[in-house]
XYZ file of C-alpha atoms in Angstrom:
492
model
C -20.134 9.091 -29.804
C -18.939 12.344 -30.245
C -19.218 15.223 -27.946
C -17.554 18.621 -27.204
C -16.067 20.162 -23.945
C -15.257 23.920 -24.510
C -15.490 23.251 -27.964
C -13.193 20.629 -28.386
C -14.553 17.520 -30.172
C -14.119 14.242 -27.940
C -15.304 10.560 -27.875
C -17.609 8.695 -25.202
C -18.933 5.359 -24.743
C -22.459 4.673 -24.174
C -23.507 5.050 -20.730
C -20.689 7.235 -19.565
C -21.435 10.211 -17.742
C -19.706 13.567 -18.416
C -17.143 13.327 -15.803
C -16.286 9.890 -16.849
C -15.992 10.748 -20.378
C -13.890 14.106 -19.593
C -11.488 11.944 -17.448
C -11.223 9.541 -20.346
C -10.315 12.189 -22.889
C -7.744 13.683 -20.161
C -10.024 16.425 -18.651
C -10.412 16.838 -15.193
C -13.704 18.271 -13.640
C -13.450 19.171 -9.890
C -15.360 16.809 -7.743
C -15.346 15.988 -4.096
C -18.083 13.565 -3.489
C -17.579 11.453 -6.784
C -15.593 8.448 -6.901
C -14.891 6.017 -9.885
C -15.612 2.826 -7.805
C -18.583 4.294 -5.788
C -22.127 5.241 -6.321
C -23.198 8.966 -7.317
C -24.883 10.931 -4.624
C -24.356 14.173 -6.410
C -24.093 16.076 -3.112
C -21.044 18.327 -3.250
C -22.057 20.170 -6.669
C -18.681 21.473 -7.548
C -18.593 19.426 -10.784
C -21.458 21.845 -12.308
C -21.275 22.278 -16.047
C -23.132 24.215 -18.677
C -24.666 22.421 -21.611
C -25.366 24.641 -24.710
C -28.798 24.159 -26.556
C -29.516 24.500 -30.219
C -32.361 26.549 -29.109
C -33.481 28.019 -26.119
C -31.391 28.978 -22.763
C -28.313 26.675 -21.665
C -28.809 24.476 -18.864
C -26.613 23.423 -15.792
C -26.326 20.168 -14.170
C -23.757 17.900 -12.350
C -21.190 16.241 -14.372
C -21.113 13.407 -12.164
C -24.790 12.389 -12.943
C -25.364 13.417 -16.297
C -24.988 11.020 -19.275
C -23.001 12.089 -22.375
C -25.353 12.157 -25.347
C -24.529 12.489 -29.109
C -23.332 16.048 -30.077
C -23.500 17.451 -26.384
C -21.622 20.648 -26.017
C -20.372 21.042 -22.475
C -18.587 24.231 -20.929
C -16.474 23.988 -18.052
C -15.239 27.442 -17.936
C -17.966 29.706 -18.864
C -18.456 33.033 -16.922
C -21.844 31.166 -15.444
C -20.024 28.160 -14.332
C -16.888 30.043 -13.063
C -19.445 31.939 -11.021
C -21.312 28.929 -9.903
C -18.095 27.026 -8.913
C -17.028 29.792 -6.886
C -20.081 30.241 -4.862
C -20.051 26.226 -4.251
C -16.891 26.686 -2.812
C -17.892 29.352 -0.646
C -20.584 27.259 0.499
C -18.487 24.190 1.230
C -15.936 26.298 3.064
C -18.682 28.114 5.323
C -18.001 26.081 8.249
C -14.600 24.368 7.106
C -11.830 25.953 9.401
C -9.397 26.097 6.239
C -6.798 25.374 8.920
C -4.234 24.216 6.098
C -1.323 25.534 8.281
C -1.973 22.813 10.823
C -3.731 20.048 8.885
C -2.297 16.631 8.212
C -3.683 16.639 4.756
C -1.889 19.878 3.785
C -0.054 19.002 0.508
C -2.562 16.608 -0.868
C -5.782 18.053 0.098
C -8.472 18.450 -2.570
C -10.355 21.130 -0.883
C -7.134 23.090 -0.302
C -6.586 22.917 -4.144
C -9.995 23.947 -5.217
C -10.411 26.704 -2.630
C -7.133 28.346 -4.170
C -8.225 27.522 -7.591
C -11.889 28.397 -7.647
C -12.441 30.912 -4.696
C -9.413 32.363 -3.324
C -10.915 34.517 -1.090
C -12.131 34.615 2.842
C -15.728 33.755 3.805
C -18.479 36.351 3.147
C -20.421 34.939 5.979
C -20.731 37.420 8.895
C -21.816 34.621 11.202
C -19.301 32.583 13.406
C -18.293 29.030 12.019
C -20.332 26.069 13.232
C -17.825 24.244 15.474
C -17.708 20.408 16.152
C -15.667 17.788 17.759
C -12.053 18.304 16.669
C -10.716 14.796 17.461
C -13.278 12.150 17.522
C -11.741 8.606 17.614
C -13.630 6.652 14.772
C -11.590 3.687 15.677
C -8.235 2.541 16.946
C -6.591 3.632 13.645
C -8.500 6.704 12.489
C -9.237 10.156 13.958
C -12.084 12.200 12.786
C -12.114 15.974 12.607
C -15.762 17.006 12.303
C -14.765 20.451 11.701
C -13.094 19.608 8.553
C -15.614 17.186 7.210
C -17.821 18.306 4.225
C -20.082 15.426 4.165
C -19.130 14.053 0.974
C -19.893 10.512 2.381
C -17.327 8.979 0.355
C -16.326 6.881 3.710
C -19.590 5.831 4.354
C -20.197 4.562 0.824
C -16.951 2.978 0.909
C -17.930 1.101 3.984
C -21.349 -0.097 2.526
C -20.332 -0.757 -0.978
C -16.712 -1.903 -1.014
C -15.610 -3.267 2.325
C -19.284 -4.300 3.127
C -18.542 -3.525 6.818
C -21.534 -0.902 6.899
C -19.667 0.540 9.830
C -20.207 4.328 9.100
C -23.404 6.595 8.732
C -24.055 9.849 8.926
C -26.201 11.544 11.761
C -28.259 14.482 11.915
C -28.601 17.158 9.289
C -27.357 20.486 7.781
C -24.848 21.964 9.698
C -25.054 19.706 12.452
C -24.369 16.429 10.109
C -21.725 14.052 11.370
C -19.935 10.876 10.282
C -20.187 8.241 13.135
C -19.750 4.570 13.695
C -23.113 2.654 13.023
C -24.880 1.594 16.121
C -24.503 -1.992 15.419
C -20.855 -2.064 13.727
C -17.497 -1.599 15.005
C -15.397 0.136 12.529
C -12.233 -1.554 14.092
C -13.393 -4.768 12.637
C -13.102 -3.353 9.088
C -10.235 -4.837 7.481
C -9.846 -2.032 4.877
C -10.823 0.993 7.018
C -7.860 2.841 6.148
C -8.802 3.275 2.700
C -11.289 5.997 3.941
C -8.126 8.107 4.701
C -7.158 8.018 1.207
C -10.669 8.810 -0.015
C -11.432 11.824 2.263
C -10.697 14.821 0.051
C -9.994 16.985 3.115
C -8.307 16.414 6.297
C -11.230 15.291 8.390
C -10.171 11.420 8.347
C -6.663 11.199 9.586
C -4.275 8.035 10.345
C -3.501 7.989 13.970
C -0.313 6.364 13.144
C 0.736 9.633 10.960
C -1.012 12.051 12.905
C 1.292 15.088 13.390
C 4.181 12.783 12.313
C 5.294 13.986 8.883
C 4.230 16.529 6.190
C 3.467 14.982 3.041
C 6.090 17.125 1.067
C 9.049 15.705 3.341
C 8.181 12.200 1.998
C 8.479 10.104 -1.252
C 6.700 7.009 -2.564
C 8.478 3.940 -3.539
C 6.779 1.516 -5.655
C 6.255 -2.068 -4.059
C 4.446 -5.135 -3.230
C 2.533 -5.956 -0.176
C 3.934 -9.504 1.110
C 1.187 -10.101 3.549
C -0.544 -12.528 1.251
C -0.455 -14.130 -2.000
C -2.606 -11.329 -3.517
C 0.546 -9.244 -3.971
C -1.197 -5.902 -3.636
C 0.694 -3.029 -5.403
C 1.589 -0.317 -2.777
C 3.541 2.668 -2.378
C 6.189 2.948 0.292
C 6.329 6.252 1.694
C 9.783 7.205 3.392
C 11.386 10.655 4.119
C 13.362 12.268 1.103
C 17.084 12.493 1.625
C 16.829 16.449 1.310
C 14.647 16.425 4.275
C 16.676 14.175 6.209
C 16.303 14.603 10.187
C 19.323 15.685 12.119
C 18.035 13.592 14.913
C 20.025 11.593 17.356
C 18.715 8.218 16.027
C 19.304 7.667 12.373
C 16.782 5.334 11.856
C 14.125 8.024 11.816
C 15.472 8.758 8.034
C 15.163 4.967 7.033
C 11.913 4.287 8.333
C 8.315 3.619 6.658
C 6.182 6.522 7.386
C 2.919 5.302 5.600
C 1.736 2.728 2.893
C -0.997 3.552 0.262
C -2.339 1.567 -2.528
C -0.622 1.933 -5.906
C -3.496 1.492 -8.345
C -3.250 -1.901 -10.179
C -6.374 -3.083 -12.156
C -4.832 -6.476 -12.506
C -4.138 -7.057 -8.825
C -5.807 -4.817 -6.020
C -7.596 -1.818 -8.049
C -7.515 1.078 -5.809
C -7.603 -0.567 -2.575
C -5.263 -2.483 0.119
C -6.170 -3.892 3.524
C -5.066 -2.695 6.575
C -2.208 -5.238 6.886
C -0.644 -3.594 4.097
C -0.744 -0.138 6.281
C 1.092 -2.083 8.996
C 4.112 -3.094 7.023
C 6.478 -0.851 8.951
C 5.986 -3.044 12.087
C 6.372 -6.296 10.068
C 9.769 -4.694 8.291
C 11.086 -2.954 11.097
C 11.471 -5.926 13.630
C 14.873 -6.323 15.241
C 17.265 -7.353 12.481
C 20.350 -9.681 12.337
C 23.406 -7.749 10.953
C 26.275 -10.277 11.691
C 27.366 -13.410 9.944
C 28.380 -16.179 12.512
C 29.942 -19.497 12.471
C 28.761 -21.385 15.308
C 27.765 -18.495 17.135
C 30.977 -16.620 16.821
C 31.038 -13.432 14.766
C 32.898 -13.455 11.236
C 32.713 -11.665 7.963
C 30.568 -12.309 5.038
C 33.507 -13.789 2.736
C 34.316 -16.422 5.398
C 30.659 -17.426 6.064
C 30.120 -17.601 2.552
C 33.055 -20.029 1.794
C 32.077 -22.035 4.924
C 28.567 -22.603 3.625
C 29.913 -23.647 0.263
C 32.173 -26.298 2.010
C 29.272 -27.624 4.084
C 27.228 -27.975 1.084
C 29.994 -29.759 -1.009
C 30.866 -32.034 1.956
C 27.265 -33.154 2.744
C 25.824 -36.442 1.257
C 22.130 -35.879 1.819
C 21.427 -32.094 2.025
C 18.281 -30.464 2.049
C 17.204 -26.806 1.599
C 14.135 -25.164 2.721
C 13.503 -22.357 0.266
C 11.640 -19.213 1.233
C 8.346 -18.469 -0.353
C 9.078 -14.589 0.364
C 12.379 -14.830 -2.175
C 11.768 -12.679 -5.224
C 11.618 -14.201 -8.742
C 15.220 -13.196 -9.021
C 16.337 -14.707 -6.044
C 14.506 -17.940 -6.730
C 16.183 -18.109 -10.212
C 19.665 -17.752 -8.542
C 18.973 -20.301 -6.049
C 17.768 -22.785 -8.694
C 20.910 -22.029 -10.665
C 23.762 -22.057 -8.143
C 22.367 -24.223 -5.272
C 19.469 -26.369 -6.321
C 21.855 -28.824 -8.355
C 23.691 -29.663 -5.111
C 20.855 -29.621 -2.525
C 17.318 -31.375 -2.238
C 15.057 -28.195 -2.330
C 11.603 -28.014 -0.865
C 9.251 -24.709 -0.530
C 8.270 -23.881 2.815
C 5.841 -21.461 4.130
C 7.672 -18.394 5.767
C 4.356 -17.077 7.428
C 1.017 -18.578 8.497
C -1.915 -16.816 9.388
C -1.756 -14.986 12.791
C -4.225 -15.807 15.583
C -7.317 -13.650 15.150
C -6.262 -12.846 11.364
C -8.780 -12.724 8.700
C -7.758 -15.448 6.432
C -9.812 -14.882 3.471
C -12.525 -12.519 2.250
C -14.360 -11.381 -0.553
C -12.116 -8.532 -1.788
C -8.499 -8.756 -1.506
C -7.359 -10.979 1.397
C -6.173 -14.519 0.500
C -5.396 -17.687 2.808
C -1.575 -17.919 1.807
C 0.139 -15.375 3.592
C 3.535 -15.608 1.255
C 3.706 -13.336 -1.521
C 5.702 -15.626 -3.733
C 4.780 -19.145 -3.071
C 3.516 -19.548 -6.738
C 7.037 -18.726 -8.315
C 9.001 -20.953 -5.963
C 6.665 -23.700 -6.371
C 7.327 -23.497 -10.399
C 10.914 -24.143 -9.574
C 10.973 -26.350 -6.571
C 8.650 -28.998 -4.954
C 6.383 -28.071 -1.915
C 7.609 -29.119 1.642
C 5.699 -32.428 2.236
C 2.582 -32.330 4.836
C 5.119 -34.144 7.301
C 8.387 -32.523 7.760
C 9.954 -36.160 8.292
C 9.430 -37.007 4.546
C 11.635 -34.178 3.618
C 14.227 -34.271 6.393
C 15.115 -37.801 7.151
C 17.350 -39.337 9.735
C 19.937 -39.547 6.744
C 19.964 -35.773 6.275
C 23.261 -34.265 7.082
C 22.860 -30.962 6.198
C 20.113 -28.214 6.446
C 19.927 -25.013 4.482
C 17.091 -22.734 6.005
C 16.288 -19.717 3.789
C 13.966 -17.341 5.601
C 11.433 -17.799 8.563
C 8.929 -20.361 9.404
C 11.105 -23.163 10.620
C 12.180 -23.694 14.273
C 14.684 -26.541 13.655
C 13.358 -28.948 15.778
C 13.173 -31.491 13.107
C 17.089 -31.369 12.111
C 18.517 -34.794 13.031
C 21.052 -34.856 15.527
C 24.837 -34.468 13.969
C 23.265 -32.520 10.862
C 24.977 -29.343 9.890
C 22.566 -26.152 9.628
C 23.205 -23.170 7.222
C 20.732 -20.293 8.172
C 19.964 -17.315 5.688
C 17.581 -14.978 7.553
C 17.016 -11.050 7.965
C 15.537 -10.770 11.285
C 17.240 -11.518 14.926
C 16.380 -15.061 16.444
C 18.329 -16.845 19.179
C 18.280 -20.171 16.786
C 21.035 -18.363 14.680
C 23.644 -18.672 17.196
C 23.043 -22.349 17.072
C 23.594 -22.707 13.215
C 26.765 -23.696 12.025
C 26.743 -20.871 9.403
C 24.381 -17.885 9.667
C 24.294 -14.925 7.016
C 22.163 -12.108 7.627
C 20.200 -11.214 4.298
C 18.519 -7.993 2.840
C 14.696 -7.532 3.438
C 12.356 -6.440 0.690
C 12.621 -2.664 1.268
C 16.501 -3.102 0.703
C 16.060 -4.683 -2.634
C 14.538 -4.641 -5.885
C 12.933 -7.497 -7.716
C 9.491 -9.176 -8.645
C 6.781 -11.277 -7.237
C 4.380 -13.456 -8.945
C 1.122 -13.417 -7.298
C -1.449 -16.396 -6.790
C -2.951 -15.636 -10.255
C 0.220 -15.295 -12.122
C 0.576 -11.598 -12.290
C 4.090 -10.344 -11.843
C 4.751 -7.249 -10.048
C 7.809 -5.222 -9.314
C 9.020 -3.549 -5.943
C 11.973 -1.289 -5.733
C 14.412 -0.638 -2.843
C 13.566 2.119 -0.403
C 16.996 1.970 1.717
C 20.358 0.646 1.569
C 21.235 -2.310 3.646
C 23.622 -2.041 6.484
C 27.110 -3.042 6.402
C 27.319 -6.885 6.671
C 23.915 -7.697 5.133
C 23.853 -9.767 1.886
C 21.474 -9.552 -0.862
C 20.346 -13.238 -1.339
C 20.605 -13.500 -5.126
C 24.239 -12.360 -4.799
C 24.845 -14.659 -2.091
C 23.516 -17.625 -3.883
C 25.765 -16.761 -6.874
C 28.751 -16.427 -4.734
C 28.035 -19.702 -2.870
C 27.699 -21.368 -6.378
C 30.855 -20.146 -7.525
C 32.700 -21.326 -4.165
C 30.855 -24.508 -4.591
C 32.675 -25.596 -8.209
C 36.080 -25.993 -6.599
C 34.763 -27.374 -3.455
C 32.828 -30.209 -5.100
C 35.773 -30.754 -7.483
C 38.012 -31.158 -4.108
C 39.992 -27.934 -4.607
C 38.812 -26.890 -1.191
C 40.475 -29.388 1.052
C 40.185 -27.425 4.336
C 38.031 -28.555 7.107
C 34.429 -27.723 7.303
C 33.720 -24.922 9.589
């Protein structure tokens, strides 16, 4: 149907509200409590619009709860609406401290933007602001500043309607209303609790990990994929901009993950991610392996690569355990360069951790590896019994990635390991080569449903660390003459 916003003709679908139809036509209407994925309480009133009538006086209503009708004429910037919106902002900020200078939400706060755009003046109230608890620990992960809360109730509705933990509620009324954990629930048990930090339009709900850690304008997002399970949620990894690099004693402060937020992807995760994605810094920033070795003795990448090629060429029954954390590009390189020379099997690099939610109604999937589907499209799965893959005749085992302790390797068999993280077993390998992690390379993962999602490098790998895709090609090039007998030197 056709309707008009400020005299401009636009199209709307049956059942759309004014705010939905406006957004579909590229017009933003101010809002705090409205969200496209949540119910409509209509309690902030900042989305008030004027509707012109053929006869009689115009009428006023909230755009979030008013359906579009054929020929409706909506005004967003009439004199009356501008005045109403300013009065609404003055009411919303009546008790809000407007402490943007010290607020962690500063730079991406909707209230800050609307205060500047639609109000722009100090409070008219002669009464002192109502004070409330400044730091209320809502959970182990989230701190609540009650003075900044404008009771939009987005967080409460999220726990009721999306995560379904029903962990939050509103208590008291008027100036004394507060967001609090529900009596019979524990917000720590909500696997999606950190989404309320993104939902909060003000600086009331704050990440305890990021609190007073970095300003948003110091950081930049890089699109990535959460490797926490086979869902492969699209995310943004936030890290420090080069121009805001810290001159600190520890250079790692400039190459760490400061926060993770969802990257909207209707095909995979919509607008949300679980808390496991938020904790990727702890996963990715474990102690790294940075030195190639031969039998535990340090060597350079070129020597280690040539030694790996000689071992593969000399083996009669070589087996390779392929990483299900490898990207599509890395798996393809392995298939081309190495698979003709070894018997490959796909292994699980990660299994569910003790106490971890294995699967739920929303996003979490049971397989804790991001790219097993793509790996299984190229190579067979590791049998249920490891002895079916690694037999007594196996004389070489190539292990790519984590999830293999080495106890099944037959005595006398040679071992090649390719891994990113430090582990004592690497010193026992005949050849060990450190490889880059997801935040140091670009590529794609294919999730459980076959949706391919890209990830982009955030940081450069340290010297001495190889990209697996390039490493496989290099080993493949070295293998050809080795197989033909051109390399006649002793194996490492």
